[in-house]
PDB file of C-alpha atoms and ligand atoms in Angstrom:
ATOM      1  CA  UNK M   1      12.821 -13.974  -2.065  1.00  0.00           C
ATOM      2  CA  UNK M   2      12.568 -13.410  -5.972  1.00  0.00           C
ATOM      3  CA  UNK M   3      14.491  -9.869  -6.512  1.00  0.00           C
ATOM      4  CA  UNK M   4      11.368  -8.674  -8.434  1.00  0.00           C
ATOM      5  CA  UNK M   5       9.498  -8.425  -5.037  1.00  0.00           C
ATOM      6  CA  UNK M   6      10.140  -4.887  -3.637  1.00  0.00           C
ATOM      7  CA  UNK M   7      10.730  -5.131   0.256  1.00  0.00           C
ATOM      8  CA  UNK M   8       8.844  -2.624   2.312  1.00  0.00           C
ATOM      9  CA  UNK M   9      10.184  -2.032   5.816  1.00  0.00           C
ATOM     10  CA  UNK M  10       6.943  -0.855   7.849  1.00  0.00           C
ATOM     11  CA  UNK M  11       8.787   1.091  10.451  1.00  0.00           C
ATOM     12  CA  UNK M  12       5.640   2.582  12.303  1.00  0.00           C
ATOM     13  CA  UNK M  13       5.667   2.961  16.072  1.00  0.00           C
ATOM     14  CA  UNK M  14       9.517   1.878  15.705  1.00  0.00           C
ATOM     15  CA  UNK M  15      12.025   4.759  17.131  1.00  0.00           C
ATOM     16  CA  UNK M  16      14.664   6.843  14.704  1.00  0.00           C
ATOM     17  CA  UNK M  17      17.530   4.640  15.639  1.00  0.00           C
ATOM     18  CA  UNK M  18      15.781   1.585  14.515  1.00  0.00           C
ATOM     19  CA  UNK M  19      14.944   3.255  11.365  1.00  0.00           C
ATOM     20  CA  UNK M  20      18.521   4.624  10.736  1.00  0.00           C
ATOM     21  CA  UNK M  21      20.081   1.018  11.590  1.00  0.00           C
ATOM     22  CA  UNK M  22      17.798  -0.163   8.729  1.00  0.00           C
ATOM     23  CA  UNK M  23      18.897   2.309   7.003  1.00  0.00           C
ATOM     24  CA  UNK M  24      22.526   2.104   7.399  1.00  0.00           C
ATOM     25  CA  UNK M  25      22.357  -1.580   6.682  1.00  0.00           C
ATOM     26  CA  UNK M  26      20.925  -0.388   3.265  1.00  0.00           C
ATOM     27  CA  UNK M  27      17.659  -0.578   3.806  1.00  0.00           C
ATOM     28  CA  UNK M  28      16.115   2.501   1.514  1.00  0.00           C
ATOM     29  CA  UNK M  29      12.199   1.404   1.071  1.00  0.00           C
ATOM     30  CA  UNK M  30       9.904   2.188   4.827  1.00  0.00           C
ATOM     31  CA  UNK M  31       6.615   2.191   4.644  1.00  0.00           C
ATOM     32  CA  UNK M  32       4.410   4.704   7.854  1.00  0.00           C
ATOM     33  CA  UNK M  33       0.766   4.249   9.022  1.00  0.00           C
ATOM     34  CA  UNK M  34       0.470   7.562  10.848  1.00  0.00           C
ATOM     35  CA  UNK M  35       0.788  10.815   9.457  1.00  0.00           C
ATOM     36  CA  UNK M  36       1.763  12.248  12.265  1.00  0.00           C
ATOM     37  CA  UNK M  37       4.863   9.630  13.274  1.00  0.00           C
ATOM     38  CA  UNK M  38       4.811   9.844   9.130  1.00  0.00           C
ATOM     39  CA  UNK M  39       5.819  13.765   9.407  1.00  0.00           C
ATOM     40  CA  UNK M  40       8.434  13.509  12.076  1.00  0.00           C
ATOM     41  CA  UNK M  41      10.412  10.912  10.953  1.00  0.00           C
ATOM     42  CA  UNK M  42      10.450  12.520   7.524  1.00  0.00           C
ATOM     43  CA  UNK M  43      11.959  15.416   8.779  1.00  0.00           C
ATOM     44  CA  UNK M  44      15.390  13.334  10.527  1.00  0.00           C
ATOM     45  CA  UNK M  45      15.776  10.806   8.224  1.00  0.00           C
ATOM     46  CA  UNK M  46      17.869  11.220   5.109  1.00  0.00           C
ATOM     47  CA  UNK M  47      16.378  12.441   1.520  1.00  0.00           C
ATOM     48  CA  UNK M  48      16.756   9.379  -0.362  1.00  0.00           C
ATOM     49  CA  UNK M  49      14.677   7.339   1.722  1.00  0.00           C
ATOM     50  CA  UNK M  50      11.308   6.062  -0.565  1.00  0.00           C
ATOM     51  CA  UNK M  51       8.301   6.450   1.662  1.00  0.00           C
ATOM     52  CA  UNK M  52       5.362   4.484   1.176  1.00  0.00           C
ATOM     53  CA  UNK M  53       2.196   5.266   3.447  1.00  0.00           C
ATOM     54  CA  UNK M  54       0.182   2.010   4.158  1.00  0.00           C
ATOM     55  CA  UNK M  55      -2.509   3.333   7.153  1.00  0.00           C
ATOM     56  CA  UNK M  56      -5.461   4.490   7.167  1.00  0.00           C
ATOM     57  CA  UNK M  57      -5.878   7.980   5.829  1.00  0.00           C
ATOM     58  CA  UNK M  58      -7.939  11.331   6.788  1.00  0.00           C
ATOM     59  CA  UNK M  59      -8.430  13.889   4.012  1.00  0.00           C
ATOM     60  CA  UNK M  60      -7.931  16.011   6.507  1.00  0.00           C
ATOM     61  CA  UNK M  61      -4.135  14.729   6.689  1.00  0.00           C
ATOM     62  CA  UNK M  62      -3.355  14.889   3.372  1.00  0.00           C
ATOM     63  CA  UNK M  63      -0.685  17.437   3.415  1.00  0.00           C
ATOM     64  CA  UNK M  64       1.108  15.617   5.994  1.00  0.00           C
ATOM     65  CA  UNK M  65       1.646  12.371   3.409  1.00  0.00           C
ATOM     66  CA  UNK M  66       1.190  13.138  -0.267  1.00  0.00           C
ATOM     67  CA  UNK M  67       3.823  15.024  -0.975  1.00  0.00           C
ATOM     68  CA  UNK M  68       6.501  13.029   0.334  1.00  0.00           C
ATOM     69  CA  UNK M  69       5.011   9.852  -0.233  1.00  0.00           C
ATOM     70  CA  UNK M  70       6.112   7.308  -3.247  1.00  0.00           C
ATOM     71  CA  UNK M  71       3.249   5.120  -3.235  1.00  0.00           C
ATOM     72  CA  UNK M  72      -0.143   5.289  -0.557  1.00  0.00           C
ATOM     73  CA  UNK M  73      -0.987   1.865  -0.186  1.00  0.00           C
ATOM     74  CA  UNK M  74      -4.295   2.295   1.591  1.00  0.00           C
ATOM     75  CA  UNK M  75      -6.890   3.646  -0.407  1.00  0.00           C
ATOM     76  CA  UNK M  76      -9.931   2.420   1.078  1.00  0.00           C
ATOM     77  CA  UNK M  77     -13.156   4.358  -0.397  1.00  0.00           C
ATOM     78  CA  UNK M  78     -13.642   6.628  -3.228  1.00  0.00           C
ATOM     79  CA  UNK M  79     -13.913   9.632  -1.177  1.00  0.00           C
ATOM     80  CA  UNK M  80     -10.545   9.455  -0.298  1.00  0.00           C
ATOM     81  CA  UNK M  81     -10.045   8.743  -4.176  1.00  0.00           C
ATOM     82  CA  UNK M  82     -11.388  12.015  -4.343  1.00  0.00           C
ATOM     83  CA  UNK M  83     -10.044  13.824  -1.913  1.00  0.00           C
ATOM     84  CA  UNK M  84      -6.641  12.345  -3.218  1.00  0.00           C
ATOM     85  CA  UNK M  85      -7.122  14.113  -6.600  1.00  0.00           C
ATOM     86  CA  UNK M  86      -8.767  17.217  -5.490  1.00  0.00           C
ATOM     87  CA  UNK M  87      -5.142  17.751  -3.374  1.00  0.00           C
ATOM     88  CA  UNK M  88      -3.089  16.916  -6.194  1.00  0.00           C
ATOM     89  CA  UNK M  89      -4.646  19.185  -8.507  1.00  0.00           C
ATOM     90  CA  UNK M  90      -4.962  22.087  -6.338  1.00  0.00           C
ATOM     91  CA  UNK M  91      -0.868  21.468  -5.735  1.00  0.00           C
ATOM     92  CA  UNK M  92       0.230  20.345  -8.777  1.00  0.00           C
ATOM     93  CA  UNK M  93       1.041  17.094  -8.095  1.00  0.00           C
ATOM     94  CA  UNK M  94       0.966  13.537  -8.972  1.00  0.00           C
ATOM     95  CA  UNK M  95       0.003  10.568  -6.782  1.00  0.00           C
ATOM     96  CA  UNK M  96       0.360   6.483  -7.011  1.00  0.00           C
ATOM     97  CA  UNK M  97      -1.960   4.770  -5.017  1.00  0.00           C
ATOM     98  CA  UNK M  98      -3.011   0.942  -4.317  1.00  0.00           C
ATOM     99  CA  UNK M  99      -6.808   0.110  -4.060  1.00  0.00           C
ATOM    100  CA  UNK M 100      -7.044  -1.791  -0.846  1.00  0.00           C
ATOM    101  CA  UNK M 101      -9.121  -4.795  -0.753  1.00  0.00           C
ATOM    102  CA  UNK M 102     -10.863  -6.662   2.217  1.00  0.00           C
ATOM    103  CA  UNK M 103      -9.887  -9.892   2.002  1.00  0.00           C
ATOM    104  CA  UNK M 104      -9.120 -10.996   5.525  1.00  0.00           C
ATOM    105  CA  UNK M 105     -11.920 -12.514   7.462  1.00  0.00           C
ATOM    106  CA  UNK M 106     -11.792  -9.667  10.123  1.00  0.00           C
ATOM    107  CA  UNK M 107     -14.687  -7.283   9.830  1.00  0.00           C
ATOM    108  CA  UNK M 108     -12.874  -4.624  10.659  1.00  0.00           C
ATOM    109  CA  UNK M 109     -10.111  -4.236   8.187  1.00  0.00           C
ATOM    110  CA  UNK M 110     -10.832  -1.898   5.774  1.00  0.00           C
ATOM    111  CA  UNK M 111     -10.908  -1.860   1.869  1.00  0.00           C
ATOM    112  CA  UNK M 112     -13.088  -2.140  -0.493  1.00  0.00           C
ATOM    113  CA  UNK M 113     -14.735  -5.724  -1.129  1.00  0.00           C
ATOM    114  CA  UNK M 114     -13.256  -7.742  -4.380  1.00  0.00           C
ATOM    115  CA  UNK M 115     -16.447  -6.785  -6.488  1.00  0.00           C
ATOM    116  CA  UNK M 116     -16.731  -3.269  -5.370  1.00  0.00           C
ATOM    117  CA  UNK M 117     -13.129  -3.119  -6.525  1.00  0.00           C
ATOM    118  CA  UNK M 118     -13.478  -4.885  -9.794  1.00  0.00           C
ATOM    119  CA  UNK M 119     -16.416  -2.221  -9.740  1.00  0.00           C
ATOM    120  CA  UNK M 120     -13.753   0.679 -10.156  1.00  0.00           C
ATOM    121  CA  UNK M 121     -11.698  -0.274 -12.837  1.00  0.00           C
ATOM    122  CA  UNK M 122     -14.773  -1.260 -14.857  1.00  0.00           C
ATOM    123  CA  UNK M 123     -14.239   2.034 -17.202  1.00  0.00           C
ATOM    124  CA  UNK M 124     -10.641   3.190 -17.112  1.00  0.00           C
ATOM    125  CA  UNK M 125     -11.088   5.741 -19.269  1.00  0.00           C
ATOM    126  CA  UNK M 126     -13.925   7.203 -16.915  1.00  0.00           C
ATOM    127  CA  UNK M 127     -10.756   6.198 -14.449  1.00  0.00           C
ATOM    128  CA  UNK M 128      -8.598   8.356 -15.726  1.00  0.00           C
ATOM    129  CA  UNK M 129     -11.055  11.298 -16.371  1.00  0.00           C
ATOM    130  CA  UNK M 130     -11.932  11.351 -12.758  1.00  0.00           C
ATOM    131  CA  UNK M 131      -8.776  10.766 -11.337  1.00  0.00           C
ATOM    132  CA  UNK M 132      -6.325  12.769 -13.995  1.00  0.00           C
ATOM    133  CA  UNK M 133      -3.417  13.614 -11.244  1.00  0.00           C
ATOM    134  CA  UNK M 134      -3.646   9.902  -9.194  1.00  0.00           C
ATOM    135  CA  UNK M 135      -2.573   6.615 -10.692  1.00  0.00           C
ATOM    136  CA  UNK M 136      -3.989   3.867  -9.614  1.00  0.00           C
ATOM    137  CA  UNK M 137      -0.886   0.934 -10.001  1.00  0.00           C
ATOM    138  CA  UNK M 138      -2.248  -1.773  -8.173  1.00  0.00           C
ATOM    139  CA  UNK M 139      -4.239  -3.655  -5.454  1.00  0.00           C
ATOM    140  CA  UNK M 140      -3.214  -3.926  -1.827  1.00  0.00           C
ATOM    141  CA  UNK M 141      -4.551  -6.792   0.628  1.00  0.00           C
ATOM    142  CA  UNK M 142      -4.311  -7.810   4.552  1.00  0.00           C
ATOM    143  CA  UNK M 143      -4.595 -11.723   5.396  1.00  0.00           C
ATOM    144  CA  UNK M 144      -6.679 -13.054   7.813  1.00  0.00           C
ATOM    145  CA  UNK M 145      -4.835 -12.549  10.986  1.00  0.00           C
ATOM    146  CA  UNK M 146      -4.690 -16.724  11.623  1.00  0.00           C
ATOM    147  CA  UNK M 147      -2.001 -19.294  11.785  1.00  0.00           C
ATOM    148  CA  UNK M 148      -4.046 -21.212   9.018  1.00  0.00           C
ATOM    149  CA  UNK M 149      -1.746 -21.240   6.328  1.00  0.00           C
ATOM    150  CA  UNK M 150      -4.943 -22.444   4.304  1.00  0.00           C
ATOM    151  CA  UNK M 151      -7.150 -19.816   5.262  1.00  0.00           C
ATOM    152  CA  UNK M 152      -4.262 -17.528   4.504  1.00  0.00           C
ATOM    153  CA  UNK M 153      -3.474 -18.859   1.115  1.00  0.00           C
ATOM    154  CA  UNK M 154      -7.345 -18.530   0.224  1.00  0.00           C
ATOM    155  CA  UNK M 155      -7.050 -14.868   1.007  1.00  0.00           C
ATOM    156  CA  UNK M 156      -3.997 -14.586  -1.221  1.00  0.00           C
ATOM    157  CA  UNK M 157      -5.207 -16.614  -4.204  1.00  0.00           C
ATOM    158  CA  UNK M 158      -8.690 -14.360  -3.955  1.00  0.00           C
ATOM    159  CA  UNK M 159      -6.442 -11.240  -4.473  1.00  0.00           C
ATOM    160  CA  UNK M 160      -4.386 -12.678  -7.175  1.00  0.00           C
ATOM    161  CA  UNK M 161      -7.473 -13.554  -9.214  1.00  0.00           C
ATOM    162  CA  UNK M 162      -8.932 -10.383  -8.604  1.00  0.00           C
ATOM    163  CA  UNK M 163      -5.429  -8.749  -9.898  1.00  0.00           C
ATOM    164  CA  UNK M 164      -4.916 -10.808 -12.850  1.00  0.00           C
ATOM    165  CA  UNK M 165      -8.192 -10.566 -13.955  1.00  0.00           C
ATOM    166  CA  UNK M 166      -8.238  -6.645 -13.888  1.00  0.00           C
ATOM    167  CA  UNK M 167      -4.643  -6.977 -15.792  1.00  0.00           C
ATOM    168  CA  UNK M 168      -5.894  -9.410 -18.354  1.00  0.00           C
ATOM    169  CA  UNK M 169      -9.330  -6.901 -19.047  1.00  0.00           C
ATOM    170  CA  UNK M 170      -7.194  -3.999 -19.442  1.00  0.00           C
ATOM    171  CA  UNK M 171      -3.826  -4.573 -20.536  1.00  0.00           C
ATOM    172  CA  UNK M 172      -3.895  -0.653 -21.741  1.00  0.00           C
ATOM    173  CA  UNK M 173      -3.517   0.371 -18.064  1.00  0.00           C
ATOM    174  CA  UNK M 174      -0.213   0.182 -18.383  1.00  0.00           C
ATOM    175  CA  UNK M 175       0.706   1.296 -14.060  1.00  0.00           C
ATOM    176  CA  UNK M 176      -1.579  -1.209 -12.972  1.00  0.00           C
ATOM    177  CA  UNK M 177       1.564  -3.494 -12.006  1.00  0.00           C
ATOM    178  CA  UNK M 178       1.623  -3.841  -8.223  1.00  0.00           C
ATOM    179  CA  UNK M 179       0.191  -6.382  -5.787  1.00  0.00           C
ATOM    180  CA  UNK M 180       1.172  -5.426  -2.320  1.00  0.00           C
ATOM    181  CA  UNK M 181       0.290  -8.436   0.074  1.00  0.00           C
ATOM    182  CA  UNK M 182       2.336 -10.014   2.351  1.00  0.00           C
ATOM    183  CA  UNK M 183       3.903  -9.265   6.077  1.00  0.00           C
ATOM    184  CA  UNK M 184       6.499 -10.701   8.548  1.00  0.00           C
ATOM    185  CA  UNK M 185       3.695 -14.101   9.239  1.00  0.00           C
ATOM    186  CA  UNK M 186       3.191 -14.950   5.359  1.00  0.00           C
ATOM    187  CA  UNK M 187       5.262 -12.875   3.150  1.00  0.00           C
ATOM    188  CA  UNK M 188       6.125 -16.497   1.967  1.00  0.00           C
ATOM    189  CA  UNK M 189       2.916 -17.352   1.070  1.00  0.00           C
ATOM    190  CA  UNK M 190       2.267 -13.947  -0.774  1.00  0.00           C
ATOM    191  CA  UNK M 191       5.268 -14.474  -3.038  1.00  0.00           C
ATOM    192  CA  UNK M 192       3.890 -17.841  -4.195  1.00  0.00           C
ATOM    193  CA  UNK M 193       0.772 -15.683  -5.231  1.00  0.00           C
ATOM    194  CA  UNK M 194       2.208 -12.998  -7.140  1.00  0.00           C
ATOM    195  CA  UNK M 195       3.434  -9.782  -4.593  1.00  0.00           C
ATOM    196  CA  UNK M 196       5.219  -7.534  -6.445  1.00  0.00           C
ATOM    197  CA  UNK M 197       5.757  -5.680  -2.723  1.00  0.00           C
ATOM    198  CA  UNK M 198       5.676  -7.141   1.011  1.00  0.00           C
ATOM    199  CA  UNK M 199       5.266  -5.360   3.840  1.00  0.00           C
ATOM    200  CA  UNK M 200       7.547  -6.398   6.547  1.00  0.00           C
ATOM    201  CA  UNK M 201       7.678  -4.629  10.020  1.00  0.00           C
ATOM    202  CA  UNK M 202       8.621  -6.979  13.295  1.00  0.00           C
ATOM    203  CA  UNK M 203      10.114  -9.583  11.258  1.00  0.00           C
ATOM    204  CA  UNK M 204      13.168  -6.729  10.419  1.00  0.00           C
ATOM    205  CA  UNK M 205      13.078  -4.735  13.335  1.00  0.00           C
ATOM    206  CA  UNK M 206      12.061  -6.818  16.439  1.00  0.00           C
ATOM    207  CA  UNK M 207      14.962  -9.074  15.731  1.00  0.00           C
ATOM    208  CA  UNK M 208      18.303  -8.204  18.045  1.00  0.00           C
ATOM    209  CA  UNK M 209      15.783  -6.239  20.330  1.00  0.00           C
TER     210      UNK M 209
HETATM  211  C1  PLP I   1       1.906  -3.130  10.568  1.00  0.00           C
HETATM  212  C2  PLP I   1       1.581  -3.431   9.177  1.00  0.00           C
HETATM  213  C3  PLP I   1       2.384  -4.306   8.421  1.00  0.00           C
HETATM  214  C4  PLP I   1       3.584  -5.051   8.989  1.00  0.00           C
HETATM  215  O1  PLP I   1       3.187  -6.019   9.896  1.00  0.00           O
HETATM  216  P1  PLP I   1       4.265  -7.044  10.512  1.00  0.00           P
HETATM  217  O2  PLP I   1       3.448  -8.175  10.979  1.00  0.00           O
HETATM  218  O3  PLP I   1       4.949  -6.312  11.623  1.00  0.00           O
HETATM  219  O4  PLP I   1       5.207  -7.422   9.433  1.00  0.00           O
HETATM  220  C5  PLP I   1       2.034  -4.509   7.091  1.00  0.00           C
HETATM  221  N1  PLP I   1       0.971  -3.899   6.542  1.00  0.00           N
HETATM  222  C6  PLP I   1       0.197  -3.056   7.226  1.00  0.00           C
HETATM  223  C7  PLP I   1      -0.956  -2.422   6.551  1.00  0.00           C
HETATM  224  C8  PLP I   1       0.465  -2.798   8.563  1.00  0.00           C
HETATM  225  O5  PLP I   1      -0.322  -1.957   9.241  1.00  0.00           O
END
């Protein structure tokens, strides 16, 4: 793996001691899908630990992420956009967040749809005036869930496009830097198409169990 790539340990549903073992092995980057599970682990793990929230996300949870969160991978509509900033502003604080994009074949996964993400970065300056406390530093993607490396590389090179081209339009917005694709099944095949970050949960922590 390229050092550039940033390796996120997705530690949901996994107990403490799996976490600390990561953690002891050097492991300092976990990434949490429930704020909940989020919350309590927080609370017995140690300080220097940078937590990145990748699962879906209820304004009505916010509390129980932002302010201990590095990066929120997830953002999946503009209401949580909003929500997002109304929180920081009201407590004075700053957010970095990844738009997530439906590229999987699933119709469930969430995200927005490549054009309706191309969509929001049409006017960064409106961006920014919006959104003053949350910076938006890159795109986030699932695969299909397949064993079609093909299908899966489509899915990938659809993401990439979508996050060059959004570079190459506006090279002023300087934090747009991250592309966040890539788990235990293709990680591979997302480094060949630019991740800056994988997210890699049972290919860390199921092995030895
Ligand atoms: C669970 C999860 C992962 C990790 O999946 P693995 O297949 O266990 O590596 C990555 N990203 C998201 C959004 C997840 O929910």
């Amino acid at each position: 793996m390229p050092a550039s790539v940033k390796l996120v340990a997705v530690s949901k549903y996994r107990p403490l001691a799996d976490l600390q073992q990561a953690y002891d092995a050097g492991q300092r980057v976990f990434a949490e899908s429930r704020p909940q599970e989020f919350a309590e682990k927080l609370k017995a793990l140690p300080g220097d630990i940078q937590w990145h929230f990748i699962g879906h996300l209820q304004t009505n949870k916010l509390k129980l992420v932002l302010p201990y969160t590095y990066l929120v991978h997830s953002v999946d509509s503009l209401h949580l956009l909003q929500a997002i900033q109304d929180f920081c502003k009201k407590n004075n604080i700053k957010t970095k967040v990844l738009i997530e994009v439906h590229i999987g074949a699933e119709d469930t996964k969430q995200g927005f749809t490549p054009q309706e993400a191309e969509e929001i970065f049409e006017d960064p300056q409106a961006l920014k005036s919006m959104y003053p406390d949350v910076s938006i530093c890159g795109l986030m993607g699932m695969a299909s869930h397949t064993e079609d490396a093909e299908l899966i590389d489509g899915d990938f090179a659809r993401i990439e496009s979508l996050f060059h081209k959004i570079r190459s339009i506006h090279p002023e917005m300087q934090d747009f830097k991250e592309l966040s694709i890539g788990m235990s099944d293709d990680w591979k095949i997302a480094v060949r198409h630019s991740a800056t970050m994988i997210r890699v949960g049972s290919a860390i922590f199921d092995n030895g169990n």
